[in-house]
Backbone as JSON, one array per atom type, in Angstrom:
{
  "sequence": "XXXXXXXXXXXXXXXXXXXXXXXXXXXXXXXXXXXXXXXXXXXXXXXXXXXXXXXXXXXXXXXXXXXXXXXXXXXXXXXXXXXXXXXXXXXXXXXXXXXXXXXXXXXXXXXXXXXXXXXXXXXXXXXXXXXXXXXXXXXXXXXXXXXXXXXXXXXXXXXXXXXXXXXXXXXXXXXXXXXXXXXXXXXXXXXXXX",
  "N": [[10.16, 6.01, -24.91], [9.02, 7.4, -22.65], [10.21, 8.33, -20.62], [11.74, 10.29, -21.19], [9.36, 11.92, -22.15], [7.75, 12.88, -19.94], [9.7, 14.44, -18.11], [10.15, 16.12, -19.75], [8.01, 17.86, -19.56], [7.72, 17.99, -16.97], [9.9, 19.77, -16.55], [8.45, 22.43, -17.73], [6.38, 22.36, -16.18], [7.21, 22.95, -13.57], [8.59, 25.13, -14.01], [7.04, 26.82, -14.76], [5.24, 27.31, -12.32], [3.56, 25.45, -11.98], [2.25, 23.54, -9.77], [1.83, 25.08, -7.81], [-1.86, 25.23, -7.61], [-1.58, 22.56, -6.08], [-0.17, 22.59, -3.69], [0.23, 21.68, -0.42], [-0.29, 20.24, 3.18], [1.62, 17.3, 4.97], [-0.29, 16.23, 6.41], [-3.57, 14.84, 6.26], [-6.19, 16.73, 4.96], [-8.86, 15.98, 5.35], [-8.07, 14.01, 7.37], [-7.94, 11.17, 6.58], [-7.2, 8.06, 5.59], [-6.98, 6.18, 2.64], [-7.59, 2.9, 1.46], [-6.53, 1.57, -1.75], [-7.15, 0.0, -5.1], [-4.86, -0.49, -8.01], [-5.96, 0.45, -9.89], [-5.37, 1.37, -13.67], [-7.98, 3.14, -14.15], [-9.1, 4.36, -11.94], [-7.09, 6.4, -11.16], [-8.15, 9.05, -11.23], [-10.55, 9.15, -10.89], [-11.34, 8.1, -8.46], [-10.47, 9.77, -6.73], [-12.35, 12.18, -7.22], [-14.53, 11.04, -7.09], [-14.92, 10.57, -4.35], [-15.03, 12.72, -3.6], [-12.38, 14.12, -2.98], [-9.58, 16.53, -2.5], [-6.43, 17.31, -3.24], [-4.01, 16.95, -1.07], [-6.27, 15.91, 1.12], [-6.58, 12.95, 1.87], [-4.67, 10.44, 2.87], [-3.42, 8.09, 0.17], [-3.21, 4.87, -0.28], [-2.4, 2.56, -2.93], [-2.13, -0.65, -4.78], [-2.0, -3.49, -6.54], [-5.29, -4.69, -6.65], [-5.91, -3.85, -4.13], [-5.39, -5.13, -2.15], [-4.69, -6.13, 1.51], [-2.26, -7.86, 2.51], [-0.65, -8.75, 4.41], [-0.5, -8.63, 7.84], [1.67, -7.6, 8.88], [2.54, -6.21, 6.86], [3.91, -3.83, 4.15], [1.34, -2.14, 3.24], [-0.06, -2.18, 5.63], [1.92, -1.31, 7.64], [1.57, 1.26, 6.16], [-0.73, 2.3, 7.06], [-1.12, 1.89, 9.77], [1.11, 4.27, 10.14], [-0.19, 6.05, 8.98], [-1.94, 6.75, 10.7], [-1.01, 7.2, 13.35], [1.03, 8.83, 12.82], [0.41, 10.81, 11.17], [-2.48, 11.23, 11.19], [-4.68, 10.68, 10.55], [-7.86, 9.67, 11.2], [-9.59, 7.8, 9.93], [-10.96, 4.64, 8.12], [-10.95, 3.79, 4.82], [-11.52, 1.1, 3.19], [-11.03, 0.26, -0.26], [-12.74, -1.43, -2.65], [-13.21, -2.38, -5.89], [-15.46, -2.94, -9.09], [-15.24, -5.46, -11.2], [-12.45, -5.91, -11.02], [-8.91, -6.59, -11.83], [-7.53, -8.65, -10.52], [-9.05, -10.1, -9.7], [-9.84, -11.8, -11.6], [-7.5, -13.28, -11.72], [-4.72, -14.72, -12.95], [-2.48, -16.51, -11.58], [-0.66, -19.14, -12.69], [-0.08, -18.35, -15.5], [0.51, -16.15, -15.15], [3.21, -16.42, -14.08], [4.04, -18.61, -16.33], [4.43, -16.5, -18.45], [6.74, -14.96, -17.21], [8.26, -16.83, -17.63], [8.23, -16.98, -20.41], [9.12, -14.85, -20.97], [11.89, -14.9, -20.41], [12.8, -14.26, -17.75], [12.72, -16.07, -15.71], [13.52, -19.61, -15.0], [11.76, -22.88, -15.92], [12.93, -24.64, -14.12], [13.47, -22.7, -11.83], [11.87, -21.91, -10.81], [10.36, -24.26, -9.54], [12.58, -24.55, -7.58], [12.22, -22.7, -6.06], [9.57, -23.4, -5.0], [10.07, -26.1, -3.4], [11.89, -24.56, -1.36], [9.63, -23.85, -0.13], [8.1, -21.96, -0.57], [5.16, -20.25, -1.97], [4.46, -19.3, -5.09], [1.99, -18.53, -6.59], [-0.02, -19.28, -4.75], [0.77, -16.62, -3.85], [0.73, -14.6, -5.76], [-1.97, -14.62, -6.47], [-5.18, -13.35, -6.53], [-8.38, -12.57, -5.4], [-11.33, -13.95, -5.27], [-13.8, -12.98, -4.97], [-14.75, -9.72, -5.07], [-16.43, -8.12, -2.87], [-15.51, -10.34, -0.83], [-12.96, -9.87, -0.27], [-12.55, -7.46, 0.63], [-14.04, -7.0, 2.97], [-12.53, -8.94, 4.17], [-9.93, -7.42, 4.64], [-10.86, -5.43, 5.96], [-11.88, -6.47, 8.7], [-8.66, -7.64, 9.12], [-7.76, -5.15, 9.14], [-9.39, -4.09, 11.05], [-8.88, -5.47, 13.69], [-6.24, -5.67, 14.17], [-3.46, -5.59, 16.06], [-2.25, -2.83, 16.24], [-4.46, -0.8, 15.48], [-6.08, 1.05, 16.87], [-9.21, 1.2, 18.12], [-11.19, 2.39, 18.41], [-11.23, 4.32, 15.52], [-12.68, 4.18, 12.79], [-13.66, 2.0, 10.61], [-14.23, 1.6, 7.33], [-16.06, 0.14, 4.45], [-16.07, -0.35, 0.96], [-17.55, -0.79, -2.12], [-16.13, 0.37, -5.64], [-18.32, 1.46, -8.65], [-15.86, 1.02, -11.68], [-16.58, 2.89, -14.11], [-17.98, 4.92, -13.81], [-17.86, 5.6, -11.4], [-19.98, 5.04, -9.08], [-20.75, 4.76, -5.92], [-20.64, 1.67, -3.53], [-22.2, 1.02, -0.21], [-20.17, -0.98, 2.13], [-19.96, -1.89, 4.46], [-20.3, -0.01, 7.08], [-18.48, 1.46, 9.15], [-18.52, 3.58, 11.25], [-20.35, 2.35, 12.75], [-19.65, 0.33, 13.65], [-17.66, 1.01, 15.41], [-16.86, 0.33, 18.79], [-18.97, 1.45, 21.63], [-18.87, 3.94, 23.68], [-16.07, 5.03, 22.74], [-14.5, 7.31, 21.18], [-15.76, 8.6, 18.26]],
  "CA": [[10.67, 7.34, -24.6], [8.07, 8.3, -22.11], [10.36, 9.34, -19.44], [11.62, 11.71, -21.6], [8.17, 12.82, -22.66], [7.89, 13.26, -18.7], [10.61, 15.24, -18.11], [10.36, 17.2, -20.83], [6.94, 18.39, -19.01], [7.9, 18.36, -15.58], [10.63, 20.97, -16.68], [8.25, 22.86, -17.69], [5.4, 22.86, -14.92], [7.78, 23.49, -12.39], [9.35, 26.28, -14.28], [5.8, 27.37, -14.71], [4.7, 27.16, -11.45], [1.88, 24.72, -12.05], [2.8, 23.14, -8.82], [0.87, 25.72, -7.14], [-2.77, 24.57, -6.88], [-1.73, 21.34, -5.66], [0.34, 22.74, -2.35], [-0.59, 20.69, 0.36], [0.69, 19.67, 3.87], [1.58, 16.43, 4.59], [-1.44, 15.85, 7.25], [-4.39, 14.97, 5.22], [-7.3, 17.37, 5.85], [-9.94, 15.19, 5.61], [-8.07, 13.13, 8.59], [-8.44, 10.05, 6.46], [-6.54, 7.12, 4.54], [-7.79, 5.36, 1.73], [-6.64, 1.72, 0.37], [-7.73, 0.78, -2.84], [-6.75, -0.86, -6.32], [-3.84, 0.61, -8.68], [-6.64, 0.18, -11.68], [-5.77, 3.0, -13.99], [-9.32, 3.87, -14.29], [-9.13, 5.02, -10.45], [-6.32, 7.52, -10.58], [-8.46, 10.37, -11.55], [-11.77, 8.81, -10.76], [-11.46, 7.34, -6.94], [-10.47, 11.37, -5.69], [-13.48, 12.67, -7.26], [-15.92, 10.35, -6.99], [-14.9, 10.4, -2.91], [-14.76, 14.3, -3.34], [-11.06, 14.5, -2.57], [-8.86, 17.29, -3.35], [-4.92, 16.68, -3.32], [-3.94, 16.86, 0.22], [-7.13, 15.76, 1.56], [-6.17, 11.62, 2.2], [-3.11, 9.26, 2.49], [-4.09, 6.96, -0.76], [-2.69, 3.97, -1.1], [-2.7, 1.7, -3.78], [-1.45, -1.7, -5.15], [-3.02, -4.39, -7.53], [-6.37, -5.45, -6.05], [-6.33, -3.06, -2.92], [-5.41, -6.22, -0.83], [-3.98, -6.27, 2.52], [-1.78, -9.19, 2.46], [-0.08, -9.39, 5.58], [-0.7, -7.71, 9.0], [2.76, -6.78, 9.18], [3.42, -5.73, 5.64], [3.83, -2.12, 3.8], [0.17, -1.93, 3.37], [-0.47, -2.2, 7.38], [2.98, -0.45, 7.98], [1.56, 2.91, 5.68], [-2.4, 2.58, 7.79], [-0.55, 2.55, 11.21], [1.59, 5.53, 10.0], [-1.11, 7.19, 9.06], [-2.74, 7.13, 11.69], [-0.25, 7.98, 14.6], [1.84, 10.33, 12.27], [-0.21, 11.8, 9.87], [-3.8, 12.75, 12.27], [-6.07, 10.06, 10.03], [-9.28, 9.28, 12.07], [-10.75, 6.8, 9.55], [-9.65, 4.07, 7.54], [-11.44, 3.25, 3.75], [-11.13, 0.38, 2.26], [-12.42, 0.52, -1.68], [-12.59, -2.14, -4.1], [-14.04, -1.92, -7.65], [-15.98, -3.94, -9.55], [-14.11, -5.65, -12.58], [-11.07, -5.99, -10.59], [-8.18, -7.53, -12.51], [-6.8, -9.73, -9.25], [-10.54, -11.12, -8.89], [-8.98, -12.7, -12.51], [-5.86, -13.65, -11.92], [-4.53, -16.42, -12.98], [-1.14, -16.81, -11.11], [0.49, -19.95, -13.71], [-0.41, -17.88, -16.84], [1.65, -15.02, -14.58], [4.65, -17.22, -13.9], [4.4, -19.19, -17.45], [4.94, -15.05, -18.9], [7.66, -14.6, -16.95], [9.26, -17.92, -18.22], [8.56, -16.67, -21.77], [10.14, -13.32, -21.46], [13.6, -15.7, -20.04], [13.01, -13.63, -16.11], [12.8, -17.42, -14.7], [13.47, -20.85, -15.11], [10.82, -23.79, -14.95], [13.69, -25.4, -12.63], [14.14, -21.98, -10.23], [10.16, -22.1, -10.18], [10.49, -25.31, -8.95], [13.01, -24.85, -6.35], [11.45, -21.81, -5.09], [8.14, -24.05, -4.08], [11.1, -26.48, -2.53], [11.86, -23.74, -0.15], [8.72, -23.15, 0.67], [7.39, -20.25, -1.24], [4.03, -20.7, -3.01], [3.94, -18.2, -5.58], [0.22, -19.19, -7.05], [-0.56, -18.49, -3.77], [0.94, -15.01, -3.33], [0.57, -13.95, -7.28], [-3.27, -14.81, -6.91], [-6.0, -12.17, -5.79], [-9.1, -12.97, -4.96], [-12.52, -14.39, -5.99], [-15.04, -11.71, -4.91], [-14.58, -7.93, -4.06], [-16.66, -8.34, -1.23], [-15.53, -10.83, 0.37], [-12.23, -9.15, -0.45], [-12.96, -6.18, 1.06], [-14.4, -7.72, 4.12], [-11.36, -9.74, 4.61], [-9.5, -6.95, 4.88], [-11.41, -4.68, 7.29], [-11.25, -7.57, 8.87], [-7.61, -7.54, 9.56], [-7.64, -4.24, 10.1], [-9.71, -3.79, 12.68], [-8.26, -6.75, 14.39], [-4.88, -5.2, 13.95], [-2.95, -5.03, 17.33], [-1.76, -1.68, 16.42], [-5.25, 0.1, 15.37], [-7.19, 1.67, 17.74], [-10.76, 0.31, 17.97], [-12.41, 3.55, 18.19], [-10.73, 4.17, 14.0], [-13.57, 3.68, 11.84], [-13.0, 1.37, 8.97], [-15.46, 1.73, 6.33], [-15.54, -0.85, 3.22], [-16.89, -0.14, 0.12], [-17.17, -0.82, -3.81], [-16.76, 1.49, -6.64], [-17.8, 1.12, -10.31], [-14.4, 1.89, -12.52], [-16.75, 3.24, -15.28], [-19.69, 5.86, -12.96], [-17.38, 6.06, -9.85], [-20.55, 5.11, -8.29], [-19.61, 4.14, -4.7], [-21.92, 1.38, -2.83], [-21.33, 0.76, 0.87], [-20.53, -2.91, 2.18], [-19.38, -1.8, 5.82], [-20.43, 1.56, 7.73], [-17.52, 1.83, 10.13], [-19.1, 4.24, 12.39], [-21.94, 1.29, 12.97], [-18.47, -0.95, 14.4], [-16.62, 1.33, 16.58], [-17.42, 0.0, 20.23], [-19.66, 2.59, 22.33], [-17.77, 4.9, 24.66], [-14.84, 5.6, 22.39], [-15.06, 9.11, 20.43], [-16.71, 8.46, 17.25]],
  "C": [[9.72, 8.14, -23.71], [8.71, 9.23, -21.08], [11.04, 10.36, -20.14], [10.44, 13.03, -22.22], [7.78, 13.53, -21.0], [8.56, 14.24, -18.48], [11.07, 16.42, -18.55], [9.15, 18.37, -19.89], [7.06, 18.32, -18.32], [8.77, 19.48, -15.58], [9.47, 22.21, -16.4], [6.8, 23.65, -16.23], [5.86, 23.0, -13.73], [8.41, 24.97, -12.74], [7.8, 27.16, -14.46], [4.88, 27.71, -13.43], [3.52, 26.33, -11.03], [1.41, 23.78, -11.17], [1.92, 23.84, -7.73], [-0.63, 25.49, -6.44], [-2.91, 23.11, -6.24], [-1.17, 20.94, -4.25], [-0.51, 22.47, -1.13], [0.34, 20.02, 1.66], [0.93, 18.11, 4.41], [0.49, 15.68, 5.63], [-2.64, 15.76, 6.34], [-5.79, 15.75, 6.16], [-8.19, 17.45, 6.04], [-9.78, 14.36, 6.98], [-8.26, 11.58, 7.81], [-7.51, 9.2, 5.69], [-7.27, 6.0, 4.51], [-6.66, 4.37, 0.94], [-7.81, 1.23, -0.49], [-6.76, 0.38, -4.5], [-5.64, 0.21, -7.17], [-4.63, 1.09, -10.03], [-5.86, 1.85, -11.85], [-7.05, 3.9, -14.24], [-9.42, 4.41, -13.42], [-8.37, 6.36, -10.35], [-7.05, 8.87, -10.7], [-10.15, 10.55, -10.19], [-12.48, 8.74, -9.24], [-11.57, 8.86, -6.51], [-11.99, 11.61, -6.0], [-14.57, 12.34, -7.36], [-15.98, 10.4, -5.2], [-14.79, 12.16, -2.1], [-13.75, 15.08, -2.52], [-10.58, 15.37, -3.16], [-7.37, 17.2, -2.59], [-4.81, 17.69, -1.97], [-5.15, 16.41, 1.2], [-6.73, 13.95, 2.29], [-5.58, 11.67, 1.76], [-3.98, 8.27, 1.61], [-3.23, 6.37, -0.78], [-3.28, 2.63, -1.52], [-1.71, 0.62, -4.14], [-2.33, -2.65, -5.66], [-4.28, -5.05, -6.2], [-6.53, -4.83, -4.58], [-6.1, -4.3, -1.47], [-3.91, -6.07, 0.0], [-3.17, -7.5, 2.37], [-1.16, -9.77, 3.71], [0.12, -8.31, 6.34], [0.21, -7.37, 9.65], [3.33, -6.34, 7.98], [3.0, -4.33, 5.81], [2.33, -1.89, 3.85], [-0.25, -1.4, 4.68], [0.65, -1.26, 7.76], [2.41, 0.88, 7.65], [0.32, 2.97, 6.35], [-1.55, 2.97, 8.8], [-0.04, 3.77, 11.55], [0.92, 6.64, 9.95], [-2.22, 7.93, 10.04], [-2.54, 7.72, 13.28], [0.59, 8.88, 14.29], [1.42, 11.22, 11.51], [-1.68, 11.98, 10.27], [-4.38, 11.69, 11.43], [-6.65, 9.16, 11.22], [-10.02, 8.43, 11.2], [-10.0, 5.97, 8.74], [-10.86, 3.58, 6.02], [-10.69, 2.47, 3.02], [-12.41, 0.15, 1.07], [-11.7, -0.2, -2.44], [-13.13, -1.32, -5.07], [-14.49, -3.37, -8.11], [-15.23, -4.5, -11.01], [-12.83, -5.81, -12.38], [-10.0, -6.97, -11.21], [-7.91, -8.61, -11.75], [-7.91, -10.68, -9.02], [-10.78, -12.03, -10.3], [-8.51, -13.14, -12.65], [-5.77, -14.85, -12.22], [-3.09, -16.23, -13.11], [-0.02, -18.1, -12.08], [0.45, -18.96, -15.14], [0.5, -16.44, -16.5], [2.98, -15.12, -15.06], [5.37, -17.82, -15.71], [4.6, -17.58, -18.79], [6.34, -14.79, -18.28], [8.59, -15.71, -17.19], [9.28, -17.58, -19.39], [9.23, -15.51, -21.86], [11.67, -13.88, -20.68], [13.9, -14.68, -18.55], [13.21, -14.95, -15.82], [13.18, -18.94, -15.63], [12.15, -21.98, -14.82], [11.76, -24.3, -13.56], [13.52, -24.26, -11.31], [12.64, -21.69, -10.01], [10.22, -23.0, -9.24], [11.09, -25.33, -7.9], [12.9, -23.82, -5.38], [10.32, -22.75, -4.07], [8.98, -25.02, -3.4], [11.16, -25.89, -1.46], [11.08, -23.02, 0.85], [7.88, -21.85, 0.45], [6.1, -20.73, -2.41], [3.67, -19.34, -3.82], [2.88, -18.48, -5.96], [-0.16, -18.52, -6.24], [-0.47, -16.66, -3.32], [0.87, -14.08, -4.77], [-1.84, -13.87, -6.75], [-3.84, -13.73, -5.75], [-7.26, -12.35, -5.03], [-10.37, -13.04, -5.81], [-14.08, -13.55, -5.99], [-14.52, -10.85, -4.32], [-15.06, -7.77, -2.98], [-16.31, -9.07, -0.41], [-13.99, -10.14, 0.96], [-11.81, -8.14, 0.61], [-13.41, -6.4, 2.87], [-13.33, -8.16, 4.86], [-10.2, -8.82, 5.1], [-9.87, -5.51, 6.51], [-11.07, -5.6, 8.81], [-9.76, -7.64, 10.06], [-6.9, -6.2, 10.05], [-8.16, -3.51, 11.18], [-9.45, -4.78, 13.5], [-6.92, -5.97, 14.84], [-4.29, -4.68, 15.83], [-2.24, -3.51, 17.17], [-2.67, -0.53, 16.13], [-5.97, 0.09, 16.01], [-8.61, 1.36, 17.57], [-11.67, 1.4, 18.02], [-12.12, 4.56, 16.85], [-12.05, 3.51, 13.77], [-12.86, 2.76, 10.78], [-14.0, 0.91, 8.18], [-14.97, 0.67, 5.07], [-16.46, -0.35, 1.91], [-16.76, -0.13, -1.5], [-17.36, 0.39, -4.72], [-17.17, 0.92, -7.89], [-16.78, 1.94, -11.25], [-15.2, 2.87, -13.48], [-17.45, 4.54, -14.94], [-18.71, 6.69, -12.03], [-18.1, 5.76, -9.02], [-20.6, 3.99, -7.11], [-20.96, 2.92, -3.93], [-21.28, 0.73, -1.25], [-21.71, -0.45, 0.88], [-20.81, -2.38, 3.92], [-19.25, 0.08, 6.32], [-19.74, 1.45, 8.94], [-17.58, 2.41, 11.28], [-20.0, 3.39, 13.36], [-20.7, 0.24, 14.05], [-17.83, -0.48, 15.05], [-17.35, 1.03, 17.78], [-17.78, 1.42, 20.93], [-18.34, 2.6, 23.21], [-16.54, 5.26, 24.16], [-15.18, 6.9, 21.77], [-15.62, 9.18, 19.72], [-17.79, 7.73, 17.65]]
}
């Protein structure tokens, strides 16, 4: 019953106005978007350990902060942000303890055969057609290299500008405390603006 525990309290903080200190336009006014992990330890933690306040960065998140493909949503919401929404930098932030840098993709699949979502057979004739889930369930083996891998692809990215910083860097879930991998400013090619 949570979304009615929701609901019940969104009534009221809109009827309350509590909506107020959080008005914000949709340009961030730091100029910046940040990709990083869905942990719940982050949602509070990542703003104020990076000394964000709501409108300040485009955040987005998804298990393990990984780019996956240089034409997916991930790359689709950076590009956006950066020719529609004014961001001048690009952070990418792991964490240490990352669930995905765990994963174990059959122990995924063999859950979703016990709760009766799948079949062993329509497992099976998925990888037939060519689809390796293992491969696309699984996360990765170190945060840095992680992290790397992704800068990576986005400064590669035929659609981001080479004079876009793209900074990399780990947090701890438990401190917030941030350590850099990749100083962004140190990689934009001389003669562009930054």
């Amino acid at each position: 019953m949570i979304l009615h525990e929701i609901l019940q309290h969104n009534d009221c903080f809109v009827r309350n106005e509590e909506y107020v200190p959080y008005e914000a336009t949709k340009i961030p006014k730091k100029r910046m978007v940040v990709v990083s992990c869905m942990d719940a330890r982050l949602v509070e933690l990542l703003p104020k350990a990076l000394n964000l306040q709501n409108g300040d960065a485009k955040i987005i998140k998804n298990a393990g902060g990984i780019i996956s493909h240089p034409f997916g949503s991930i790359m689709r919401s950076i590009v956006t942000a950066v020719y529609e929404l004014s961001a001048e930098e690009i952070y990418i932030i792991g964490h240490h303890g990352c669930g995905m840098s765990q994963s174990n993709p059959r122990r995924t699949l063999q859950k979703a055969i016990n709760r009766g979502v799948v079949t062993p057979e329509a497992l099976q004739a998925l990888e037939y057609t060519g689809i390796d889930l293992e491969k696309w369930l699984f996360g990765f083996s170190d945060v840095v290299d992680s992290i790397k891998a992704n800068i990576d692809l986005v400064r590669n990215h035929p659609l981001v500008p080479k004079d876009v910083p793209v900074h990399g860097l780990v947090i701890a879930p438990d401190t917030g405390k941030l350590d850099l991998l990749v100083d962004g400013y140190k990689e934009v090619p001389v003669g562009t603006k930054n």
